[in-house]
């Protein structure tokens, strides 16, 4: 009995040894084919992505949009290559795709905020309401756009603070872009006293404003008129047009020059005042 069992085991071992070359040949070829598919597919995916990047650069597409699109394209192509390599190894790809889908659903539920930022980033680079270098107001902050990524937008304020805003906040509200037009209108309101000569005031304001070379000639004469009869002053509106880069320098300079010119001409600029009248009630003093 023992000899028979030993002989049977020896036969089984010999049969297994005889099948080893066949197994090695079969699985070795499949493994080599899978590796070839992976490396060749990855190389081909990289070539396709580089070609798409060059085409987008030749067509003048914004580098932010180009980099975003090429990264997404490479990820999709690489996933297809991995699935093809696994199929060559005999891995059931249908189940593999189902596992990836289930894992993606779980990750999506755990990262709802990040996915919202991702979707907003896609919309941001697709519709391009702003680009790098634009001065915008969005998400409750304002500054110059320094960087637009998949999940966030980086702004630099005039005082050189760096603010990173989630893309969902940027796309979730109004976006004011101050850099899309080469010129802007400067809206100024100057108050003068009620006893001032309005004709003289308007002529003086026109002289000060239109003498500045930064005011665009295409929008002269500058619009100047009475805006409102306020509680303590007559408010005069002044609306010159300037180049976008001259907006703030001209804003500061005109206010200073108008104040100096009014002082020379004796024109008063009223300020809020409060008159307090005190009365003492007569009371009879007790003896």
CSV table of C-alpha atoms in Angstrom, one decimal:
chain,number,residue,atom,x,y,z
A,1,UNK,CA,0.0,0.0,0.0
A,2,UNK,CA,2.8,2.4,0.9
A,3,UNK,CA,4.8,1.4,-2.2
A,4,UNK,CA,1.7,2.0,-4.4
A,5,UNK,CA,1.1,5.4,-2.8
A,6,UNK,CA,4.8,6.3,-3.3
A,7,UNK,CA,4.8,5.2,-6.9
A,8,UNK,CA,1.6,7.3,-7.6
A,9,UNK,CA,3.2,10.4,-6.0
A,10,UNK,CA,6.3,9.9,-8.1
A,11,UNK,CA,4.2,9.6,-11.2
A,12,UNK,CA,2.3,12.8,-10.4
A,13,UNK,CA,5.6,14.6,-9.8
A,14,UNK,CA,7.0,13.5,-13.0
A,15,UNK,CA,3.9,14.5,-14.9
A,16,UNK,CA,4.1,18.0,-13.2
A,17,UNK,CA,7.7,18.3,-14.2
A,18,UNK,CA,6.9,17.4,-17.7
A,19,UNK,CA,4.2,20.1,-17.9
A,20,UNK,CA,6.5,22.8,-16.5
A,21,UNK,CA,8.0,23.8,-19.8
A,22,UNK,CA,4.5,24.0,-21.3
A,23,UNK,CA,3.3,26.2,-18.5
A,24,UNK,CA,6.4,28.4,-18.6
A,25,UNK,CA,6.1,28.8,-22.3
A,26,UNK,CA,2.4,29.6,-22.2
A,27,UNK,CA,2.5,32.0,-19.2
A,28,UNK,CA,5.8,33.4,-20.2
A,29,UNK,CA,4.6,34.4,-23.6
A,30,UNK,CA,1.5,36.0,-22.1
A,31,UNK,CA,3.6,37.9,-19.6
A,32,UNK,CA,6.0,39.1,-22.2
A,33,UNK,CA,3.0,40.1,-24.4
A,34,UNK,CA,1.4,42.0,-21.5
A,35,UNK,CA,4.6,43.9,-20.7
A,36,UNK,CA,5.0,44.7,-24.4
A,37,UNK,CA,1.5,46.0,-24.6
A,38,UNK,CA,2.0,48.1,-21.5
A,39,UNK,CA,5.3,49.7,-22.4
A,40,UNK,CA,4.4,50.2,-26.1
A,41,UNK,CA,1.0,51.5,-25.2
A,42,UNK,CA,2.5,53.9,-22.7
A,43,UNK,CA,5.0,55.1,-25.3
A,44,UNK,CA,2.3,55.6,-27.9
A,45,UNK,CA,0.0,57.4,-25.4
A,46,UNK,CA,2.9,59.8,-24.6
A,47,UNK,CA,3.4,60.4,-28.3
A,48,UNK,CA,-0.3,61.1,-28.9
A,49,UNK,CA,-0.4,63.5,-25.9
A,50,UNK,CA,2.7,65.4,-27.0
A,51,UNK,CA,1.3,65.7,-30.5
A,52,UNK,CA,-2.0,67.1,-29.2
A,53,UNK,CA,0.0,69.5,-27.0
A,54,UNK,CA,1.9,70.8,-30.0
A,55,UNK,CA,-1.2,71.2,-32.1
A,56,UNK,CA,-2.9,73.2,-29.3
A,57,UNK,CA,0.2,75.4,-29.0
A,58,UNK,CA,0.2,76.0,-32.7
A,59,UNK,CA,-3.5,77.1,-32.5
A,60,UNK,CA,-2.7,79.6,-29.7
A,61,UNK,CA,-4.7,77.8,-27.0
A,62,UNK,CA,-4.0,79.0,-23.5
A,63,UNK,CA,-1.2,76.9,-21.8
A,64,UNK,CA,-3.4,76.4,-18.8
A,65,UNK,CA,-6.1,74.8,-20.9
A,66,UNK,CA,-3.6,72.8,-23.0
A,67,UNK,CA,-1.8,71.3,-19.9
A,68,UNK,CA,-5.1,70.4,-18.3
A,69,UNK,CA,-6.4,68.7,-21.5
A,70,UNK,CA,-3.2,66.7,-22.1
A,71,UNK,CA,-3.0,65.5,-18.5
A,72,UNK,CA,-6.6,64.2,-18.7
A,73,UNK,CA,-6.0,62.6,-22.1
A,74,UNK,CA,-2.8,60.8,-20.9
A,75,UNK,CA,-4.7,59.4,-17.8
A,76,UNK,CA,-7.5,58.0,-20.0
A,77,UNK,CA,-5.1,56.4,-22.6
A,78,UNK,CA,-2.9,54.9,-19.8
A,79,UNK,CA,-6.0,53.4,-18.2
A,80,UNK,CA,-6.9,51.8,-21.5
A,81,UNK,CA,-3.4,50.4,-21.9
A,82,UNK,CA,-3.4,48.9,-18.4
A,83,UNK,CA,-6.8,47.2,-19.1
A,84,UNK,CA,-5.5,45.8,-22.4
A,85,UNK,CA,-2.3,44.4,-20.6
A,86,UNK,CA,-4.4,42.8,-17.9
A,87,UNK,CA,-6.7,41.2,-20.5
A,88,UNK,CA,-3.6,39.6,-22.1
A,89,UNK,CA,-2.7,38.1,-18.8
A,90,UNK,CA,-6.1,36.5,-18.6
A,91,UNK,CA,-7.5,38.9,-15.9
A,92,UNK,CA,-11.3,39.3,-16.4
A,93,UNK,CA,-11.4,43.0,-17.4
A,94,UNK,CA,-15.2,43.2,-17.0
A,95,UNK,CA,-14.8,42.5,-13.3
A,96,UNK,CA,-11.8,44.8,-13.1
A,97,UNK,CA,-13.7,47.7,-14.6
A,98,UNK,CA,-16.6,47.0,-12.2
A,99,UNK,CA,-14.2,47.1,-9.3
A,100,UNK,CA,-12.7,50.4,-10.6
A,101,UNK,CA,-16.3,51.8,-10.9
A,102,UNK,CA,-17.2,50.8,-7.4
A,103,UNK,CA,-13.9,52.3,-6.0
A,104,UNK,CA,-14.6,55.5,-8.0
A,105,UNK,CA,-18.1,55.8,-6.5
A,106,UNK,CA,-16.7,55.3,-3.0
A,107,UNK,CA,-14.0,57.9,-3.6
A,108,UNK,CA,-16.4,60.3,-5.2
A,109,UNK,CA,-18.7,60.2,-2.1
A,110,UNK,CA,-15.7,60.7,0.2
A,111,UNK,CA,-14.4,63.6,-1.9
A,112,UNK,CA,-17.5,65.5,-2.9
A,113,UNK,CA,-15.9,68.9,-2.2
A,114,UNK,CA,-12.8,68.1,-4.2
A,115,UNK,CA,-14.9,66.7,-7.1
A,116,UNK,CA,-16.9,69.9,-7.1
A,117,UNK,CA,-13.7,71.9,-7.3
A,118,UNK,CA,-12.6,69.6,-10.1
A,119,UNK,CA,-15.8,70.1,-12.1
A,120,UNK,CA,-15.5,73.9,-11.6
A,121,UNK,CA,-11.9,73.8,-12.8
A,122,UNK,CA,-13.1,72.0,-16.0
A,123,UNK,CA,-15.7,74.8,-16.5
A,124,UNK,CA,-13.1,77.5,-15.7
A,125,UNK,CA,-10.6,76.4,-18.3
A,126,UNK,CA,-13.3,75.6,-20.8
A,127,UNK,CA,-15.3,78.8,-20.8
A,128,UNK,CA,-12.2,81.0,-19.7
A,129,UNK,CA,-13.9,83.9,-17.9
A,130,UNK,CA,-10.4,84.8,-16.8
A,131,UNK,CA,-6.8,83.9,-17.6
A,132,UNK,CA,-3.4,84.2,-16.0
A,133,UNK,CA,-2.5,87.9,-15.6
A,134,UNK,CA,-6.1,89.2,-15.4
A,135,UNK,CA,-7.2,91.3,-12.4
A,136,UNK,CA,-10.5,89.8,-11.2
A,137,UNK,CA,-12.9,89.8,-8.3
A,138,UNK,CA,-14.4,86.4,-7.5
A,139,UNK,CA,-15.1,84.2,-4.5
A,140,UNK,CA,-15.2,87.3,-2.2
A,141,UNK,CA,-11.7,88.3,-3.0
A,142,UNK,CA,-9.9,90.3,-5.7
A,143,UNK,CA,-6.4,90.2,-7.2
A,144,UNK,CA,-4.3,89.3,-10.2
A,145,UNK,CA,-4.7,85.7,-11.4
A,146,UNK,CA,-1.3,83.9,-10.9
A,147,UNK,CA,-2.2,80.3,-11.4
A,148,UNK,CA,-5.3,78.2,-12.4
A,149,UNK,CA,-5.1,74.5,-11.4
A,150,UNK,CA,-7.6,71.7,-11.5
A,151,UNK,CA,-8.8,72.4,-7.9
A,152,UNK,CA,-8.0,76.0,-7.1
A,153,UNK,CA,-7.1,79.4,-8.5
A,154,UNK,CA,-4.3,81.5,-7.0
A,155,UNK,CA,-4.7,85.3,-6.8
A,156,UNK,CA,-2.1,87.9,-5.8
A,157,UNK,CA,-3.5,91.1,-4.2
A,158,UNK,CA,-2.0,94.6,-4.9
A,159,UNK,CA,-0.2,94.4,-1.5
A,160,UNK,CA,1.4,91.1,-2.6
A,161,UNK,CA,-0.7,88.7,-0.5
A,162,UNK,CA,-1.2,85.3,-2.2
A,163,UNK,CA,-4.8,83.9,-1.9
A,164,UNK,CA,-5.8,80.4,-3.0
A,165,UNK,CA,-9.5,80.2,-3.8
A,166,UNK,CA,-11.3,76.9,-4.4
A,167,UNK,CA,-12.6,76.7,-8.0
A,168,UNK,CA,-16.1,76.0,-6.7
A,169,UNK,CA,-16.1,79.4,-5.0
A,170,UNK,CA,-14.8,81.1,-8.1
A,171,UNK,CA,-17.5,79.5,-10.4
A,172,UNK,CA,-20.2,79.6,-7.8
A,173,UNK,CA,-20.7,83.4,-8.0
A,174,UNK,CA,-20.2,86.4,-10.2
A,175,UNK,CA,-16.7,86.9,-11.7
A,176,UNK,CA,-15.7,90.5,-12.4
A,177,UNK,CA,-12.8,90.8,-14.8
A,178,UNK,CA,-11.2,94.2,-14.9
A,179,UNK,CA,-8.6,93.3,-17.6
A,180,UNK,CA,-10.8,92.3,-20.6
A,181,UNK,CA,-11.2,95.9,-21.8
A,182,UNK,CA,-8.2,98.2,-22.7
A,183,UNK,CA,-10.0,101.2,-21.1
A,184,UNK,CA,-12.1,101.9,-18.1
A,185,UNK,CA,-14.4,104.8,-17.0
A,186,UNK,CA,-13.3,106.6,-13.8
A,187,UNK,CA,-16.4,107.5,-11.8
A,188,UNK,CA,-15.7,110.4,-9.4
A,189,UNK,CA,-18.1,112.4,-7.2
A,190,UNK,CA,-17.1,115.8,-5.9
A,191,UNK,CA,-19.3,117.7,-3.4
A,192,UNK,CA,-19.3,121.5,-3.3
A,193,UNK,CA,-21.2,123.9,-1.1
A,194,UNK,CA,-24.7,125.2,-2.1
A,195,UNK,CA,-23.4,128.8,-2.4
A,196,UNK,CA,-20.9,127.8,-5.1
A,197,UNK,CA,-21.2,129.0,-8.7
A,198,UNK,CA,-21.9,125.7,-10.5
A,199,UNK,CA,-20.9,127.0,-13.9
A,200,UNK,CA,-17.5,128.0,-12.5
A,201,UNK,CA,-17.1,124.7,-10.6
A,202,UNK,CA,-17.8,122.7,-13.8
A,203,UNK,CA,-15.5,124.8,-15.9
A,204,UNK,CA,-12.7,124.4,-13.3
A,205,UNK,CA,-13.3,120.6,-13.1
A,206,UNK,CA,-13.2,120.3,-16.9
A,207,UNK,CA,-9.9,122.2,-17.0
A,208,UNK,CA,-8.3,120.0,-14.4
A,209,UNK,CA,-9.5,116.7,-15.8
A,210,UNK,CA,-9.0,117.3,-19.5
A,211,UNK,CA,-5.6,118.8,-19.0
A,212,UNK,CA,-4.3,115.4,-17.9
A,213,UNK,CA,-2.8,113.5,-20.8
A,214,UNK,CA,-3.9,110.1,-19.4
A,215,UNK,CA,-7.5,111.0,-20.1
A,216,UNK,CA,-8.4,109.4,-23.5
A,217,UNK,CA,-9.0,111.9,-26.3
A,218,UNK,CA,-11.5,109.6,-27.9
A,219,UNK,CA,-13.9,110.2,-25.0
A,220,UNK,CA,-13.6,114.0,-24.7
A,221,UNK,CA,-15.3,116.2,-23.8
A,222,UNK,CA,-15.5,114.5,-20.4
A,223,UNK,CA,-19.0,114.0,-19.0
A,224,UNK,CA,-19.5,116.4,-16.0
A,225,UNK,CA,-22.8,117.2,-14.4
A,226,UNK,CA,-24.8,117.6,-11.2
A,227,UNK,CA,-25.4,114.1,-9.8
A,228,UNK,CA,-27.5,114.9,-6.7
A,229,UNK,CA,-28.6,117.6,-4.3
A,230,UNK,CA,-27.4,116.0,-1.1
A,231,UNK,CA,-28.1,117.0,2.5
A,232,UNK,CA,-25.0,119.3,2.8
A,233,UNK,CA,-23.5,119.5,-0.7
A,234,UNK,CA,-24.2,119.6,-4.4
A,235,UNK,CA,-22.6,116.4,-5.8
A,236,UNK,CA,-20.9,116.8,-9.2
A,237,UNK,CA,-20.2,113.6,-11.2
A,238,UNK,CA,-17.0,113.4,-13.3
A,239,UNK,CA,-16.6,110.5,-15.7
A,240,UNK,CA,-13.3,110.5,-17.7
A,241,UNK,CA,-12.1,107.4,-19.6
A,242,UNK,CA,-8.6,106.1,-19.1
A,243,UNK,CA,-6.4,103.2,-20.0
A,244,UNK,CA,-6.9,100.2,-17.7
A,245,UNK,CA,-3.3,100.4,-16.3
A,246,UNK,CA,-3.8,104.2,-15.6
A,247,UNK,CA,-7.0,103.8,-13.6
A,248,UNK,CA,-5.7,104.0,-10.0
A,249,UNK,CA,-2.8,106.5,-10.7
A,250,UNK,CA,-5.2,108.9,-12.3
A,251,UNK,CA,-7.8,108.3,-9.6
A,252,UNK,CA,-5.4,109.4,-6.9
A,253,UNK,CA,-3.9,112.3,-8.8
A,254,UNK,CA,-7.2,113.9,-9.9
A,255,UNK,CA,-8.6,114.0,-6.3
A,256,UNK,CA,-5.5,115.7,-5.1
A,257,UNK,CA,-5.3,118.2,-7.9
A,258,UNK,CA,-9.0,119.0,-7.6
A,259,UNK,CA,-8.7,119.7,-3.9
A,260,UNK,CA,-5.7,122.0,-4.6
A,261,UNK,CA,-7.5,123.8,-7.4
A,262,UNK,CA,-10.6,124.3,-5.3
A,263,UNK,CA,-8.5,125.8,-2.5
A,264,UNK,CA,-6.9,128.3,-4.9
A,265,UNK,CA,-10.3,129.3,-6.3
A,266,UNK,CA,-12.0,129.6,-2.8
A,267,UNK,CA,-14.5,126.8,-3.5
A,268,UNK,CA,-15.5,125.0,-0.3
A,269,UNK,CA,-15.9,121.3,-0.1
A,270,UNK,CA,-18.5,120.7,2.7
A,271,UNK,CA,-18.1,117.9,5.2
A,272,UNK,CA,-20.7,116.3,7.6
A,273,UNK,CA,-21.4,118.5,10.6
A,274,UNK,CA,-23.7,118.3,13.5
A,275,UNK,CA,-25.0,121.3,15.5
A,276,UNK,CA,-25.8,120.4,19.1
A,277,UNK,CA,-28.1,122.8,21.0
A,278,UNK,CA,-28.2,122.5,24.8
A,279,UNK,CA,-31.0,124.0,26.9
A,280,UNK,CA,-31.1,124.1,30.7
A,281,UNK,CA,-34.6,123.6,32.1
A,282,UNK,CA,-35.5,125.8,34.9
A,283,UNK,CA,-36.1,123.9,38.1
A,284,UNK,CA,-37.0,125.2,41.4
A,285,UNK,CA,-34.4,124.6,44.1
A,286,UNK,CA,-35.7,123.1,47.2
A,287,UNK,CA,-35.1,125.2,50.4
